[in-house]
XYZ file of C-alpha atoms in Angstrom:
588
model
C -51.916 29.946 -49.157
C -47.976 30.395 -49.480
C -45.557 30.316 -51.870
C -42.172 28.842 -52.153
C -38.959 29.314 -53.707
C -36.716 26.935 -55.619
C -32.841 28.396 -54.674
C -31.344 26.792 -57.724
C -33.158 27.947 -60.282
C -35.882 30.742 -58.672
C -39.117 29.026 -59.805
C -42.115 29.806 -57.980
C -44.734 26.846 -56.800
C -47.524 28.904 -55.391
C -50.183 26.687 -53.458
C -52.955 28.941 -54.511
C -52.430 28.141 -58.441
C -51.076 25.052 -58.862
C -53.364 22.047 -59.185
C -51.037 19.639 -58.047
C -50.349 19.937 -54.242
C -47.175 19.006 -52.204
C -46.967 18.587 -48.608
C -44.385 19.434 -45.942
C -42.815 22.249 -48.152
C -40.354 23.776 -47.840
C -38.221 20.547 -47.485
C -35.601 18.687 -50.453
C -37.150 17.694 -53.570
C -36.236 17.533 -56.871
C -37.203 20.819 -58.774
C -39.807 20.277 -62.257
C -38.169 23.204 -63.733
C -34.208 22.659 -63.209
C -34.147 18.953 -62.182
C -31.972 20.026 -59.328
C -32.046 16.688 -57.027
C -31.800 18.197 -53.704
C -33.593 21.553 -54.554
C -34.505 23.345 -51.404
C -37.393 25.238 -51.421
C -38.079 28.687 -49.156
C -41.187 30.270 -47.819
C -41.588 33.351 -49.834
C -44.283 34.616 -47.055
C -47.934 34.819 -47.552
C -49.476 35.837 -50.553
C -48.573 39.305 -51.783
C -48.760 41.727 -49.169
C -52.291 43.806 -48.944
C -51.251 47.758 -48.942
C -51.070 48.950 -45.122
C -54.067 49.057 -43.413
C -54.984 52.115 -42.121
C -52.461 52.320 -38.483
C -49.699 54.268 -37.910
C -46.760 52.179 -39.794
C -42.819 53.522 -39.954
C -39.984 52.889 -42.389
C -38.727 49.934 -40.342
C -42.011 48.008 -39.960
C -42.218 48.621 -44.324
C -38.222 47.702 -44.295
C -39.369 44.448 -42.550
C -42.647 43.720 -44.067
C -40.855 43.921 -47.431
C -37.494 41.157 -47.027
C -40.513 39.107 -45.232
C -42.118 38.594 -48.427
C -39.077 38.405 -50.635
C -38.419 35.353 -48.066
C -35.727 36.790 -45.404
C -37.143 34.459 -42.371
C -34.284 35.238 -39.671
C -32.509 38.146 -38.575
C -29.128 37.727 -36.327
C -27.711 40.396 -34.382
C -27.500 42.234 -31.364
C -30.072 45.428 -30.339
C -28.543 48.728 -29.786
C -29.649 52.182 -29.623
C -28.981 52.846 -33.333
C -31.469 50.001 -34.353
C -34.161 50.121 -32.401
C -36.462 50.954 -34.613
C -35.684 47.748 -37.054
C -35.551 45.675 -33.787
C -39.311 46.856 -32.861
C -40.737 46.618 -36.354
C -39.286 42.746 -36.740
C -40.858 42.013 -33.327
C -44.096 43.129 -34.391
C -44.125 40.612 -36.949
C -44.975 37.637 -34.318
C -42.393 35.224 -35.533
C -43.101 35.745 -39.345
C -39.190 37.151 -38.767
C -37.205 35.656 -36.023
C -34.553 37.896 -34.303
C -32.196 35.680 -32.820
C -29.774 37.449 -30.545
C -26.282 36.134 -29.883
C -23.496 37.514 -27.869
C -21.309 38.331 -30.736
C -21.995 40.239 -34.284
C -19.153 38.270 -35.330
C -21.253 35.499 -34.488
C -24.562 36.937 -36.128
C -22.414 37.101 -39.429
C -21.312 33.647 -39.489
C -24.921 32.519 -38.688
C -25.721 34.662 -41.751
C -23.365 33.578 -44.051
C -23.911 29.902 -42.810
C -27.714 30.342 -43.669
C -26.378 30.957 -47.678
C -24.567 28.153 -47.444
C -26.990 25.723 -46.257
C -30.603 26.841 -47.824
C -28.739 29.019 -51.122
C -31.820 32.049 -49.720
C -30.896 35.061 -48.206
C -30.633 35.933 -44.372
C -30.596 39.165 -42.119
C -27.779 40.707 -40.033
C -28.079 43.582 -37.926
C -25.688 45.427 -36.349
C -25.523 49.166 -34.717
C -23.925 51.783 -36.217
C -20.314 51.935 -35.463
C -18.569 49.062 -33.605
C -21.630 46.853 -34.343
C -21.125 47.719 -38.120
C -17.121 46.688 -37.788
C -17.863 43.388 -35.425
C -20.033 41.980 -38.348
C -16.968 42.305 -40.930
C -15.070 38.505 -40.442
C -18.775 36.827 -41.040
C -19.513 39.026 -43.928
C -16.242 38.841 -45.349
C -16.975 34.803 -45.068
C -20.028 35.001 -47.039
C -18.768 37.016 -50.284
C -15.642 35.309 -50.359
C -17.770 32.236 -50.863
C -20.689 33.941 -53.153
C -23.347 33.105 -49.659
C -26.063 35.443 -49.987
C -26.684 37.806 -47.322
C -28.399 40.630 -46.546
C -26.339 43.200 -43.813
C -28.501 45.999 -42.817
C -27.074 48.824 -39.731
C -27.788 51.381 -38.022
C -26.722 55.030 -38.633
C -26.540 57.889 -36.779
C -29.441 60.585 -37.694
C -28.836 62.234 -40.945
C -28.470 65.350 -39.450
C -25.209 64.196 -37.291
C -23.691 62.504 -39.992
C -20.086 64.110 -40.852
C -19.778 65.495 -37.219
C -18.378 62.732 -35.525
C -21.077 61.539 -33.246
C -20.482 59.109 -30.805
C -20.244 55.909 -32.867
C -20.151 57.399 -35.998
C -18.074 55.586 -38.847
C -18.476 56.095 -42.508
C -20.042 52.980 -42.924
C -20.850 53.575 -46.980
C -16.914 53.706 -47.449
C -16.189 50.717 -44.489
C -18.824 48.202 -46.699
C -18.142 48.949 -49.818
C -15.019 46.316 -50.655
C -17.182 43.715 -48.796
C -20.277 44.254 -50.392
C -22.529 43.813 -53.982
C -24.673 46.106 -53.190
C -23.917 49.145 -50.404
C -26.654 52.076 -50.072
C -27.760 54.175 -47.379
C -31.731 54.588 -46.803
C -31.886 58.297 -46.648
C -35.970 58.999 -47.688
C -38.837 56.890 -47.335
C -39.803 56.725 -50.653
C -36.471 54.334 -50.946
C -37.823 51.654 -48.464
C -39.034 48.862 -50.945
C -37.338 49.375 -53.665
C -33.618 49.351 -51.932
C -35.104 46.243 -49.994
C -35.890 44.533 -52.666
C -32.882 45.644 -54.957
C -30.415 44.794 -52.138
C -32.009 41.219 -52.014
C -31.865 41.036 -55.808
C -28.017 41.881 -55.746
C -26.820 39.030 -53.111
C -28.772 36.174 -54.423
C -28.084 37.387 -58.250
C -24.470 38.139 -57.517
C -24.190 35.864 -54.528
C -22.549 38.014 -52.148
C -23.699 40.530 -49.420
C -25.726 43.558 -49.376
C -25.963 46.130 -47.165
C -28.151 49.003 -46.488
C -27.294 51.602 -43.828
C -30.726 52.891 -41.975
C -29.980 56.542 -40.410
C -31.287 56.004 -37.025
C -34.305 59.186 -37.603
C -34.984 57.682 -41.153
C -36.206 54.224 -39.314
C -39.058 56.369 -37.082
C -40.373 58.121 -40.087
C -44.027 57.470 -40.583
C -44.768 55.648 -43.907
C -47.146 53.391 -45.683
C -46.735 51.582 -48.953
C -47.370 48.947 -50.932
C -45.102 45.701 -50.591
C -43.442 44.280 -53.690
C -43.865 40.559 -54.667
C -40.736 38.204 -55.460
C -42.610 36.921 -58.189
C -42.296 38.640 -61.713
C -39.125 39.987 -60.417
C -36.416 37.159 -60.305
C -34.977 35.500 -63.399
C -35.371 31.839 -63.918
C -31.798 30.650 -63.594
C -32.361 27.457 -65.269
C -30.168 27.574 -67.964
C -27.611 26.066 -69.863
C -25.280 26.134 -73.627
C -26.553 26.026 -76.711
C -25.914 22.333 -78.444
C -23.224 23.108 -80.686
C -21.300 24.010 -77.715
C -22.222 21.157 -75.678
C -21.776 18.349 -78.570
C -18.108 19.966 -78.847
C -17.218 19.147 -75.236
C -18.711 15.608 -75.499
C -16.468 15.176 -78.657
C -13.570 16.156 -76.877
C -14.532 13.952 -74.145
C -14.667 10.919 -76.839
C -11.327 11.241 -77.657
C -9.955 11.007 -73.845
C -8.346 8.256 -72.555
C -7.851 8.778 -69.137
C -10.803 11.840 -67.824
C -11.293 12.994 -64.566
C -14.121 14.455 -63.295
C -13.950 16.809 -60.567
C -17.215 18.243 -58.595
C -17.014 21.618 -57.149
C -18.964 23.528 -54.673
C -21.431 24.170 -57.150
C -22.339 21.453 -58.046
C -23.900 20.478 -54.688
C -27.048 18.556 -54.901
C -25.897 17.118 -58.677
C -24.132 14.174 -57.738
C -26.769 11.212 -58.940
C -26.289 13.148 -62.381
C -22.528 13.199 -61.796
C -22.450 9.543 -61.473
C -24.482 8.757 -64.221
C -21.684 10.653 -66.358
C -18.659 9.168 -64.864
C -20.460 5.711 -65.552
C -21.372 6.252 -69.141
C -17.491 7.451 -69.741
C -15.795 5.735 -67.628
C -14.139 8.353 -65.933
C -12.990 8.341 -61.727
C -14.516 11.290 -59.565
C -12.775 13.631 -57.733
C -13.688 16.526 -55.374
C -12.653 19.629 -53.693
C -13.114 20.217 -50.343
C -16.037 21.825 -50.287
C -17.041 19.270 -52.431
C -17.023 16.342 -50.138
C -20.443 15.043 -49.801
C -21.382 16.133 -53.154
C -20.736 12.121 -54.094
C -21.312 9.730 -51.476
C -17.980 8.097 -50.100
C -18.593 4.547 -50.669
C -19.820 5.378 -54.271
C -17.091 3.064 -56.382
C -15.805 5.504 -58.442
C -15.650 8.519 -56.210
C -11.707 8.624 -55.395
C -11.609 11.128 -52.214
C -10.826 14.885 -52.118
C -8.250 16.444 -54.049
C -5.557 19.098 -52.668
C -2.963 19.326 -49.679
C -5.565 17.367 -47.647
C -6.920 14.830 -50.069
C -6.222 10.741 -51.264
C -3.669 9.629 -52.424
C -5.416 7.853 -55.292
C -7.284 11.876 -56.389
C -3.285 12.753 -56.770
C -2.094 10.028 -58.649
C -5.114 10.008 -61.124
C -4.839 14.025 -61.637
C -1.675 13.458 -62.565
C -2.034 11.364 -65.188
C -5.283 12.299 -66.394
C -5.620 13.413 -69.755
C -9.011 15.635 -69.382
C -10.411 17.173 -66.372
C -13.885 17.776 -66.367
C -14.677 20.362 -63.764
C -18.470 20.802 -62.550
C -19.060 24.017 -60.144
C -14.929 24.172 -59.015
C -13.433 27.821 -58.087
C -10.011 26.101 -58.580
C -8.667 27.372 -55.139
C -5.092 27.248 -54.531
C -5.405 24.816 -52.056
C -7.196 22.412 -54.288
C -3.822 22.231 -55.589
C -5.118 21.677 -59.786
C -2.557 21.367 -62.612
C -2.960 22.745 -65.985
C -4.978 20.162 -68.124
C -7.270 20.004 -71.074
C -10.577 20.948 -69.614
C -14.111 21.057 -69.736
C -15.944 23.574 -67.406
C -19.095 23.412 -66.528
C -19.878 26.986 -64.476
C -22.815 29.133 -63.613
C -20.656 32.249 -62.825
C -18.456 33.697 -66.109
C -15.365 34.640 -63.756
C -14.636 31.485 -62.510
C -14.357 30.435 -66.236
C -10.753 29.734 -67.388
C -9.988 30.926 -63.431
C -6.281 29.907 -63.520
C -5.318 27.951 -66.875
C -7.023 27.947 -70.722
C -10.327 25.686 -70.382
C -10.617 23.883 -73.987
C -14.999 23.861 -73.614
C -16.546 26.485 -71.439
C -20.637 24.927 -70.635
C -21.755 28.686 -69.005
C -25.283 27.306 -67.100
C -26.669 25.713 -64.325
C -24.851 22.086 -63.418
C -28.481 20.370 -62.921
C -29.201 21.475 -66.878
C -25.796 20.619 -68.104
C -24.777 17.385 -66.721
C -27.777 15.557 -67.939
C -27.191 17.520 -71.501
C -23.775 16.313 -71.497
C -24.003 12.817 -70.664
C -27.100 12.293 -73.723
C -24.022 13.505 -76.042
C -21.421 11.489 -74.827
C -20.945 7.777 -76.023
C -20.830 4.559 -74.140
C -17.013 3.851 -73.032
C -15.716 0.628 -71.105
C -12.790 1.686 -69.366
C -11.788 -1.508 -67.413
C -8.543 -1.068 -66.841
C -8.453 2.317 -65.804
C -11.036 2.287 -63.381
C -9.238 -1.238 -61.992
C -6.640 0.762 -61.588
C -8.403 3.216 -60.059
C -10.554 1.084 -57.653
C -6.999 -0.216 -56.603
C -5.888 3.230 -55.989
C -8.726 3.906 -53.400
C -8.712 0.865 -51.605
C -4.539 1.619 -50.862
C -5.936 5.122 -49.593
C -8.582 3.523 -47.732
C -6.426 1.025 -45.870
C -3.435 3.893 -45.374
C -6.492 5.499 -42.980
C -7.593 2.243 -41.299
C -4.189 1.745 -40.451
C -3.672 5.551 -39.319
C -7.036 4.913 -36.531
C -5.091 3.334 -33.683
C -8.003 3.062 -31.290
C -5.840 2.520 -27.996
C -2.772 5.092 -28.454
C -2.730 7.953 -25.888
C -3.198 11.281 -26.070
C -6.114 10.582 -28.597
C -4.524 10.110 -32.108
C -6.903 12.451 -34.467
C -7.737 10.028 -37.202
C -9.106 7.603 -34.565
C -11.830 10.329 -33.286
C -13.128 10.745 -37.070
C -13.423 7.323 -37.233
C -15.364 6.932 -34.759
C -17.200 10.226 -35.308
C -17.692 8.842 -38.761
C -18.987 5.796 -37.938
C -21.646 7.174 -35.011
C -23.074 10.074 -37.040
C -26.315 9.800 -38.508
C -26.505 9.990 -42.326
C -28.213 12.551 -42.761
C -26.286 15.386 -40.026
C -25.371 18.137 -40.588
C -21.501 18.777 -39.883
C -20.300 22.611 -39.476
C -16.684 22.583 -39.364
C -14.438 24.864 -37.655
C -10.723 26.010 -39.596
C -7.545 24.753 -38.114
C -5.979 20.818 -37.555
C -9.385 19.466 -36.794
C -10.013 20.765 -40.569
C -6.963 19.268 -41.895
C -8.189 15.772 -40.075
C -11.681 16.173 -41.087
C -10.812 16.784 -45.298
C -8.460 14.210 -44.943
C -10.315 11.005 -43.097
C -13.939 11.828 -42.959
C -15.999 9.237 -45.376
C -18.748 11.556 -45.925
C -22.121 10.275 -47.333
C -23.693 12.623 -49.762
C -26.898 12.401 -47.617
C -25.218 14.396 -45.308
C -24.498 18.233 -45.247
C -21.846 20.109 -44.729
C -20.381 23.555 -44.414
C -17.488 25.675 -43.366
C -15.350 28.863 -43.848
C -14.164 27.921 -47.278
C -11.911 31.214 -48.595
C -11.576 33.239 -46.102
C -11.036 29.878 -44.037
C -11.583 31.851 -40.843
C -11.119 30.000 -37.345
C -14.803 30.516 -35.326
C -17.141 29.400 -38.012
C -17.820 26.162 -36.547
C -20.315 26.860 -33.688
C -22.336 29.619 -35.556
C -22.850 27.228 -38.494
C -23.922 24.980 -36.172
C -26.304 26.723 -34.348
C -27.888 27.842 -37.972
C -28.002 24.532 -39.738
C -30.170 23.733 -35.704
C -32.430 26.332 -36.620
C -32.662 24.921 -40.737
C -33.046 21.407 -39.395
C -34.212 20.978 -36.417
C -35.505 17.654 -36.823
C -31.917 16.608 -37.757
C -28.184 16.017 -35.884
C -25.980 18.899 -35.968
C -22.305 18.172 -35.339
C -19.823 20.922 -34.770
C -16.109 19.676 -35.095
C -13.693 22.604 -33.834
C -10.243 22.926 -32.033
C -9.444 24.536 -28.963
C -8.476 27.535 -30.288
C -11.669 27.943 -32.316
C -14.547 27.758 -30.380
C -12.577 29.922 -27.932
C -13.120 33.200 -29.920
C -17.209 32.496 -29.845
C -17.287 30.175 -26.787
C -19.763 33.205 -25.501
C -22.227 31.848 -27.947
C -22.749 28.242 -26.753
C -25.147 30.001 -24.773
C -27.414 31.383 -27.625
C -27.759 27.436 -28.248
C -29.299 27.281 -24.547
C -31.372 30.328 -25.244
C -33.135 28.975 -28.124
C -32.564 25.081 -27.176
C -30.581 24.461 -30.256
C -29.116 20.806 -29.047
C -25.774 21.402 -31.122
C -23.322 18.476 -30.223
C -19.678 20.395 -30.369
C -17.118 17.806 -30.351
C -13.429 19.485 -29.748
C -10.097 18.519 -30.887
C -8.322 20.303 -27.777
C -5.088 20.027 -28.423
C -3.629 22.736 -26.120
C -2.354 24.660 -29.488
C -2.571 26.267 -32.519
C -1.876 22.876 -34.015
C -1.801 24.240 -37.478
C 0.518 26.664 -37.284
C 3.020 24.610 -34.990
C 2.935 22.882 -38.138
C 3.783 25.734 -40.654
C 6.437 26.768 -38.295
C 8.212 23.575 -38.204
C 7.720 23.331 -41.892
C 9.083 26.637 -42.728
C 12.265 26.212 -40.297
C 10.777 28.602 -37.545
C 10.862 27.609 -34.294
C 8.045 26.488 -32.531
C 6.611 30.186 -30.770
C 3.179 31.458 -29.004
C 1.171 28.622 -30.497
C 0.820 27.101 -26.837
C -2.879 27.638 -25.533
C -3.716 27.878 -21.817
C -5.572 24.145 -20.830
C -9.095 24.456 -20.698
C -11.895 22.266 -19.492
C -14.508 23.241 -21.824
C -16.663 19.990 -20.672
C -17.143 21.774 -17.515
C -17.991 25.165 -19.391
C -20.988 23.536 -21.040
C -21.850 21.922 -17.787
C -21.969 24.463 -15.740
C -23.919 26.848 -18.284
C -26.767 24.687 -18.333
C -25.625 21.847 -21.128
C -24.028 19.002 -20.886
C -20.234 18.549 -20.978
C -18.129 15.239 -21.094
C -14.470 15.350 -21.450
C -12.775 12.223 -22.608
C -8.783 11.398 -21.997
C -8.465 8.056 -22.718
C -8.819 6.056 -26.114
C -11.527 3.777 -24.462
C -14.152 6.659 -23.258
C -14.477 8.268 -26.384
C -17.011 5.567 -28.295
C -19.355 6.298 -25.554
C -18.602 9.743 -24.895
C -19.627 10.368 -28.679
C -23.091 7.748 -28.363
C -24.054 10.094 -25.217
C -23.350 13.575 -26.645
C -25.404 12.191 -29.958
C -28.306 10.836 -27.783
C -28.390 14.397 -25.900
C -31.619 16.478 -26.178
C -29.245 19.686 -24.921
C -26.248 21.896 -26.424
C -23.135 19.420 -26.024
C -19.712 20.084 -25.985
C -17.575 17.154 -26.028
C -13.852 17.544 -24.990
C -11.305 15.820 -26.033
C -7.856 15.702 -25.104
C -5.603 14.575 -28.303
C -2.258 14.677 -29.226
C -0.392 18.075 -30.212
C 2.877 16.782 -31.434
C 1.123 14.593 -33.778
C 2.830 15.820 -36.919
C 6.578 15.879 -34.990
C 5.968 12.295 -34.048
């Protein structure tokens, strides 16, 4: 019998004590405890762990035995001589742990922090001690910037050469500690479960990375103990306000005329309950970003994105809305919010009152609040503003039509996400990359909220789009996994199409190649600099994937690329589609 873990709210559904069965677990289903409608569950291992049996067991193969059963199924990284005894103990395990190698610990980072993203449960990185340690830093960086749980665990050099500057020797307890929740070195034994377990408390409580260095001697120690269990040990994070608190909100929005609701990050997986809000007040919806398939696109009332890169019609109704309600939003800069009355609904206190005064702070879980919320509020009929609304869309809707001119050459952008968004399935998963095939994406791309997606949100680091991928291949595998990069992105982990080979992960990369740092052509022309080392060198990268062992299809001309993108989707290999677009598009 196993058990599994709800990642929204922590609750427990062990098969042994439950009398009513599910199948096919862990998969999406709507949790009993926190109503969460796309709850995914996670294998928490077998039942608890019997105590060692009686063979010669280390620190490493406890280490191991220990995040198995707390849930940690994969492990990304690269072996080296200061981790060999982790590497050994995982393989030991028969699969129970995967160790997937890649050709990058940037890579193995990004995979991590990708994991987070996707499933909300905790992944494994590990890198050696010194420049493994420092490669991992862009993909960890990734995850705590946007609260992805991870767990980072390196090698050390043996206690007794630490301080002496061995070969590959950093002070990796200083080097982790800005990046980290949680940063400890295993120095005895006796430590093994407890820092396991404590380090996987920290980034799923605090939603950020942990690390724990493992001196290279400590990992060959000899050692038996007893494994702890997740359960008993997790809060149940299925909370929300008290009613006072809540009926004050709903009061507040009563008296608005004009509200806006605007989903967040966090509130992924809410956005049935979302609607049924925005219909019983009649109020538009609004997203961030990150926030784009949280509402499906063709839902009447959802208006687009809102920032630099959203509608048209998200701008004009911010602007003269007079209450925002904000569900799961870290109010980024380049969401681009003004100061309004609002109502917050937030699981993390910081990001309360982030920038501006919030008039009702709902602290809790968005799958407990929303529904609480919308019993308090009363029945509105806002015709007229949502005609005006629906008006608004429909302009923004036909300003992108128009924008798709299907026979223009070099490739015009918004034409490729059209036809990208009208050939990919409704339920991929899309890992995108940072740079102008971002901007194009956030701007054009109708997403449906049956789809997923994921990318370097803070940090907004170019090379997260094929390491996402290849994780949400290993997540899904059953589903289609779309990568949409530039040029200039997949180039920095290009050497890690071929971990999709190795493990027959058939990611489809399609590639805005462009020949430049499109983006910041852009923010030189728009800051009066002249146009300087944004050129890239041309690339075939159709061949690249061709001759590795994929398949590869460039496209140049307007009328290949419908089929190109029906081919690459029908592939059972790793795909890379290249396509040659237009890099003066924003001079033209």
């Amino acid at each position: 019998m196993t058990k599994y873990r709800c990642t929204v709210c922590n609750y427990i559904y062990d098969e042994a004590k439950e009398t009513t069965k599910f199948t096919n677990l862990p998969k999406e289903w709507v949790c009993p405890i926190c109503g969460a409608s796309t709850a995914v569950f996670v294998i928490l291992a077998e039942q608890e762990t019997k105590k060692a049996e009686k063979v010669e067991t280390t620190v490493s193969d406890v280490l191991i035995a220990q995040i198995a059963t707390w849930g940690v199924k994969y492990v990304f990284g690269i072996p080296g001589t200061s981790t060999l005894g982790v590497v050994d103990a995982i393989r030991k395990t028969n699969g129970k742990v995967q160790y997937i190698q890649v050709r990058h610990e940037e890579t193995a980072a990004f995979m991590a922090s990708a994991y987070g993203k996707l499933t909300g449960h905790i992944s494994a990185v590990l890198g050696i001690s010194g420049p493994g340690a420092t490669n991992l830093v862009t993909g960890l960086y990734d995850a705590q910037l946007d609260h992805s749980p991870v767990l980072a665990l390196t090698g050390m050099v043996a206690r007794k050469e630490i301080g002496k500057g061995s070969i590959q020797e950093i002070d990796q307890q200083a080097f982790f500690e800005p990046l980290s929740v949680y940063n400890k070195t295993l120095m005895t034994e006796d430590q093994t479960t407890s820092l396991a377990t404590l380090a996987i408390k920290h980034a799923l409580l605090d939603q950020g990375v942990a690390h724990i260095g493992i001196p290279n001697d400590v990992q060959k120690i000899p050692y038996q103990a007893e494994i702890m269990s997740f359960e008993g040990r997790m809060p149940n994070m299925a909370y929300g306000q008290e009613d006072w608190v809540i009926e004050k909100a709903a009061k507040i929005i009563d008296q608005a005329e004009r509200p806006l609701i605007l989903a967040g990050f966090g509130a992924r997986g809410q956005g049935t309950k979302l609607v049924k809000l925005a219909e019983k007040i009649g109020a538009p919806i609004t997203s961030t970003f990150r926030g784009k398939n949280i509402v499906d696109a063709s839902e009447p009332l959802y208006m687009g994105c809102h920032g630099g890169l959203g509608s048209t019609a998200s701008a004009k109704l911010m602007e003269k809305a007079d209450l925002l309600i904000a569900v799961g939003s870290s109010f980024s800069d380049l969401t681009r919010v003004p100061q309004k009355r609002t109502i917050q609904i937030e699981i993390n206190p910081l990001m309360v009152a982030r920038r501006y005064p919030v008039e009702v702070a709902l602290l809790g879980n968005s799958a407990v609040l929303i529904p609480k919320l919308t019993a308090k509020v009363t029945q509105k009929n806002n015709s007229s503003y949502l005609t005006e609304a629906t008006k608004l869309k429909q302009t923004w809707l036909n300003q992108l039509e128009k924008e798709a001119e299907p026979t223009m050459k070099p490739i015009r952008p918004p034409y490729i996400i059209k036809v990208l968004n009208e050939k990919i399935a409704d339920d991929a998963v899309i890992s995108l990359d940072v740079g102008e095939n971002g901007w194009w994406f956030g701007r054009n791309f109708q997403m449906k909220k049956t789809q997923k997606f994921i990318m370097s949100g803070t940090l907004a680091t170019m090379g997260f789009g094929l390491p996402g991928a290849l994780t949400a291949a290993l997540v899904y595998p059953k589903r289609q996994i779309v990568c949409l990069t530039g040029d200039g992105g997949l180039t920095m982990v290009l050497g890690d199409f071929l971990t999709a080979l190795k493990y027959n992960l058939p990611v489809k990369v399609f590639v805005i190649n462009n020949k430049q740092l499109g983006m910041i052509m852009q923010e030189q022309k728009v800051e009066g600099y002249k146009g300087w080392q944004t050129e890239l060198h041309d690339y075939n990268f159709a061949d690249f994937a061709e001759h590795s062992g994929g398949l590869g299809i460039k496209v140049s001309e307007p009328n290949q690329l419908e089929a190109a993108v029906e081919n690459a989707l029908k592939s059972d290999k790793p795909t890379i589609v290249d396509i040659d677009t237009d890099p003066k598009r924003f001079l033209t």
